[in-house]
mmCIF file of C-alpha atoms in Angstrom:
data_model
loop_
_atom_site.group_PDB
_atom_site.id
_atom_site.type_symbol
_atom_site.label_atom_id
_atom_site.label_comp_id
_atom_site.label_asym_id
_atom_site.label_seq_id
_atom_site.Cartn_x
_atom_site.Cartn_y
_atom_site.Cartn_z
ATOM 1 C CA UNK A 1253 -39.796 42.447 11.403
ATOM 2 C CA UNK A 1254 -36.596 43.915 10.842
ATOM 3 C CA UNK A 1255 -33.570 41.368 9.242
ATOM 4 C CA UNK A 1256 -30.072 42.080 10.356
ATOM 5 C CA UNK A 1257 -27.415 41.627 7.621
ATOM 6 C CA UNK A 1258 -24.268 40.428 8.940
ATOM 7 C CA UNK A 1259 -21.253 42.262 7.839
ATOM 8 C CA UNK A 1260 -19.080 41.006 5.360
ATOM 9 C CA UNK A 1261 -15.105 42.357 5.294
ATOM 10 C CA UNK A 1262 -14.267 44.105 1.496
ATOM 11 C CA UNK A 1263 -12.329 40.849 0.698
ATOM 12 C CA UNK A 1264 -15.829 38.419 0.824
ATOM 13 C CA UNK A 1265 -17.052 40.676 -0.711
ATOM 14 C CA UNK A 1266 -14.875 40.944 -3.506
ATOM 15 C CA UNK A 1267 -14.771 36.887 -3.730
ATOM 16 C CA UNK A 1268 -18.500 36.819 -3.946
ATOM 17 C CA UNK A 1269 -18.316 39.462 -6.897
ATOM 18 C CA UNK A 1270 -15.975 37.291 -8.765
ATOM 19 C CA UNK A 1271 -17.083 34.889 -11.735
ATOM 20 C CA UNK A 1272 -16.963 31.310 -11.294
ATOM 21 C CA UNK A 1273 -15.599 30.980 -14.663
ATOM 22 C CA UNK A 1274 -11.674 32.018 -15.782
ATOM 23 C CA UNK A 1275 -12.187 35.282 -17.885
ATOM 24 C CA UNK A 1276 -13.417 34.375 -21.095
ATOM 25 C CA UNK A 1277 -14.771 30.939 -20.699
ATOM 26 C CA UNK A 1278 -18.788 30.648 -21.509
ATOM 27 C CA UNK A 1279 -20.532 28.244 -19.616
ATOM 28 C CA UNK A 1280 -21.092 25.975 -22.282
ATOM 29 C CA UNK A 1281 -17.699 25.563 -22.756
ATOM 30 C CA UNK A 1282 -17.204 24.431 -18.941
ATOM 31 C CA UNK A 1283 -19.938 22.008 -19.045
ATOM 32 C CA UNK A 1284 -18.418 20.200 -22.001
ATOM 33 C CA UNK A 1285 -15.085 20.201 -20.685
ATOM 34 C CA UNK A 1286 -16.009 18.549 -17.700
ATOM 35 C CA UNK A 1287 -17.185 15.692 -19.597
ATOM 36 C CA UNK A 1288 -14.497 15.204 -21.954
ATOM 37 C CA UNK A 1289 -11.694 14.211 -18.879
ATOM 38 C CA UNK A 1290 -11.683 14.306 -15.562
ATOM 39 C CA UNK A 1291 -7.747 14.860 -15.184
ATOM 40 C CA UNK A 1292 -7.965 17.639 -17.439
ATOM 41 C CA UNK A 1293 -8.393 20.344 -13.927
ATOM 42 C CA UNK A 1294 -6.153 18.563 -11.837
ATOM 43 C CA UNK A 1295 -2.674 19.269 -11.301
ATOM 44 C CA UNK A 1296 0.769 17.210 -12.378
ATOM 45 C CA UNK A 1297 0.343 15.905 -9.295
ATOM 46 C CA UNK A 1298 -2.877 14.624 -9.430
ATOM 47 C CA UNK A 1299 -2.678 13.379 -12.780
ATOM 48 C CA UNK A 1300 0.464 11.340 -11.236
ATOM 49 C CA UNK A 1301 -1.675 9.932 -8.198
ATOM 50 C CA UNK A 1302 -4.508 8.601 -10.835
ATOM 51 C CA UNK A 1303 -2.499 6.621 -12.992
ATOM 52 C CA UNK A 1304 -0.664 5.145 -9.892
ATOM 53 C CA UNK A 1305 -4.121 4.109 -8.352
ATOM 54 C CA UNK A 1306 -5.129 2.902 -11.965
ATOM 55 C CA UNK A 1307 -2.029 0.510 -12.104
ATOM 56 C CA UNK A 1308 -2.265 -0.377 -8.294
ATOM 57 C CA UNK A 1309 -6.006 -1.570 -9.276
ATOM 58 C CA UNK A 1310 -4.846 -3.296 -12.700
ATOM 59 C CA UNK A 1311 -2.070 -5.516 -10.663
ATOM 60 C CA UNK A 1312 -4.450 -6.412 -7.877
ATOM 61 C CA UNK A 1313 -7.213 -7.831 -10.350
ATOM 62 C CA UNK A 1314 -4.235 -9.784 -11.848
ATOM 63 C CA UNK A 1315 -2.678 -11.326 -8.705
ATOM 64 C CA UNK A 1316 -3.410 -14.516 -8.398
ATOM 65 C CA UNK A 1317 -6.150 -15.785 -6.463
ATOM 66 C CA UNK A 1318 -5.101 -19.066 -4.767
ATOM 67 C CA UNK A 1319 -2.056 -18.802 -2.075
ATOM 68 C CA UNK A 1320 -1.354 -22.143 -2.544
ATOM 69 C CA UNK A 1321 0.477 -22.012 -5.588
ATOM 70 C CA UNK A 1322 2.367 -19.015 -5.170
ATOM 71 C CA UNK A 1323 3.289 -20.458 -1.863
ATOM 72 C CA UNK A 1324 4.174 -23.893 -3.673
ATOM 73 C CA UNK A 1325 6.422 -21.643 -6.327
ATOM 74 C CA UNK A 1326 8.172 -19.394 -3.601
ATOM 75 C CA UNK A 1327 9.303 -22.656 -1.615
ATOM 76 C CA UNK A 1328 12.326 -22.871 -3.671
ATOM 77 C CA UNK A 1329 14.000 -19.427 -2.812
ATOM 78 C CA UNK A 1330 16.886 -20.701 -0.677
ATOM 79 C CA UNK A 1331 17.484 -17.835 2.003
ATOM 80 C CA UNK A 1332 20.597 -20.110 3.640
ATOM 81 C CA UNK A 1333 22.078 -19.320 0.382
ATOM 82 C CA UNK A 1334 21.596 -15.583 0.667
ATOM 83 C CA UNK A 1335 23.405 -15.057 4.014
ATOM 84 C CA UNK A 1336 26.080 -17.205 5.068
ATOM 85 C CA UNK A 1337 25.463 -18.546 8.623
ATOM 86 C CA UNK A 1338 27.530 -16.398 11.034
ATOM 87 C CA UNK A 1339 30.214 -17.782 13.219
ATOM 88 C CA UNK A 1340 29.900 -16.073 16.368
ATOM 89 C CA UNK A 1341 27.624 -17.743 19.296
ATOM 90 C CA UNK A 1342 26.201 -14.150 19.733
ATOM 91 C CA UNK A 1343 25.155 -13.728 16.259
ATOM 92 C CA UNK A 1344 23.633 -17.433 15.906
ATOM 93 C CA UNK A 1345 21.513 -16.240 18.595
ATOM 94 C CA UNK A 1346 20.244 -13.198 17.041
ATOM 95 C CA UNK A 1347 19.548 -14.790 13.935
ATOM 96 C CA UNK A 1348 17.475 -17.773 15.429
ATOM 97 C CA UNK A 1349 15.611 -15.361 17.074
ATOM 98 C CA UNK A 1350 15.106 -13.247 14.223
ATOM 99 C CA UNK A 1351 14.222 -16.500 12.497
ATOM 100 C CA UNK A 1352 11.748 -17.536 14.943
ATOM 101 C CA UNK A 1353 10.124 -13.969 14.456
ATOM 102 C CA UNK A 1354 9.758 -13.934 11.512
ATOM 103 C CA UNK A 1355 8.437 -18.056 10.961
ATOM 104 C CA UNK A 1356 5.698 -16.773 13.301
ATOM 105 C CA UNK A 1357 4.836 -13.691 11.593
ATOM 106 C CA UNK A 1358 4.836 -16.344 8.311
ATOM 107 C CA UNK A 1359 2.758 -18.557 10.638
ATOM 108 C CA UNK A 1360 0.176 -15.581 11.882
ATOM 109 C CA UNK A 1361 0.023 -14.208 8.691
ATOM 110 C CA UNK A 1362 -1.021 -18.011 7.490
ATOM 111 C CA UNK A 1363 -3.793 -18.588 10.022
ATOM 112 C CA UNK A 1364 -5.800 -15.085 8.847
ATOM 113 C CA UNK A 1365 -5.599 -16.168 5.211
ATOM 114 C CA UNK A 1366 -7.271 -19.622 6.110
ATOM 115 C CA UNK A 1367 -9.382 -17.744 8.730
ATOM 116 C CA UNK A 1368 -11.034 -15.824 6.263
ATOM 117 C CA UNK A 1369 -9.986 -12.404 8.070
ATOM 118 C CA UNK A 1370 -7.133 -11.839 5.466
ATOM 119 C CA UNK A 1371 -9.487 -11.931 2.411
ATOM 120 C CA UNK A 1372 -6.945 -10.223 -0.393
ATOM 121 C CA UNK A 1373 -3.425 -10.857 0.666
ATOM 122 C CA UNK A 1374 -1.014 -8.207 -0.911
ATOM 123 C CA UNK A 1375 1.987 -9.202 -3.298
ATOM 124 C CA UNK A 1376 4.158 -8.703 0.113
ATOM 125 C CA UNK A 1377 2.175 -11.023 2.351
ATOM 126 C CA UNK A 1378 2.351 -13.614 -0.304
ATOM 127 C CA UNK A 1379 6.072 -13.401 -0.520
ATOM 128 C CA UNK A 1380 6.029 -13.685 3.126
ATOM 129 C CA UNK A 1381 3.527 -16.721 3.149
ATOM 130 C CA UNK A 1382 5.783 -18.347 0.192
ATOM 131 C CA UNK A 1383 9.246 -17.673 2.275
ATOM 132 C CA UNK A 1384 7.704 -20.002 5.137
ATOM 133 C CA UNK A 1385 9.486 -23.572 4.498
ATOM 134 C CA UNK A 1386 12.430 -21.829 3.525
ATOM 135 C CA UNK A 1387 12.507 -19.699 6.893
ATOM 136 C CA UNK A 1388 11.803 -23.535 8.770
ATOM 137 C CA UNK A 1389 14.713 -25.369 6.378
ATOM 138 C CA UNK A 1390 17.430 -22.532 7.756
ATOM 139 C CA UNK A 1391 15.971 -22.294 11.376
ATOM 140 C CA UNK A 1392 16.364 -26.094 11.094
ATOM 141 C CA UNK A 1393 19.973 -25.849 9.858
ATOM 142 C CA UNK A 1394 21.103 -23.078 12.772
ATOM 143 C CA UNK A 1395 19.632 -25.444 15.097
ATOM 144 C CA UNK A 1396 21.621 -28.599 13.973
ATOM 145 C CA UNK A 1397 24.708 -26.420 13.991
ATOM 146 C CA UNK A 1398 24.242 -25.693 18.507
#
């Protein structure tokens, strides 16, 4: 039976003819390389991206596991002290709403910790979990001041 070849343009061609190796590397060589580091092929770039993800791994094994306490020690941050309380009606209003948003982001974000569903909380959602009884004190305050 006869096989058909299927064509192939002059520049497959001349990437199939090429080495896989840089001119003048032996193949020993590349085998030992590869095993000596795995950034040495990669780019500036690259190299950049790895020791990010290494130090984004190293600071999430040492965050600390319980929410509690970080929640206990973030309790003090006063945000009333932060922002002064504004004295237009209009902008009292925004900022109890934006209060209330945010005490039941605090408040969603609390019930998937303790659900389980939330398993690693990031440094972020732990701030946010630790702002909670602050966000309550001021919403209390604004309140009190209607």
């Amino acid at each position: 039976m006869f096989l058909r070849r299927s064509y192939e343009n002059k520049y497959v061609k001349f990437f199939k003819s090429k080495p896989e190796l840089p001119p003048g590397m032996s193949p020993e060589d590349a085998s030992s390389g590869e095993k000596q580091s795995d950034a040495a092929g990669l780019s500036r770039t690259a190299k950049r991206n790895m020791k990010r993800k290494e130090k984004r791994k190293q600071q999430s094994q040492s965050q600390p596991e319980d929410v509690k306490t970080l929640s206990a020690e973030l309790e003090h941050i006063d945000l009333a002290a932060e922002e002064k309380t504004a004295s237009d009606p209009n902008e009292k209003a925004k900022k109890l709403k934006n209060l209330r948003k945010k005490l039941r982001q605090v408040e969603e974000l609390q019930q998937k910790v303790d659900s389980g569903e939330l398993k690693n909380p990031s440094k972020e959602q732990l701030d946010k979990l630790g702002r909670g009884q602050a966000l309550r004190d001021e919403l209390r305050l604004l309140e009190a001041d209607l």
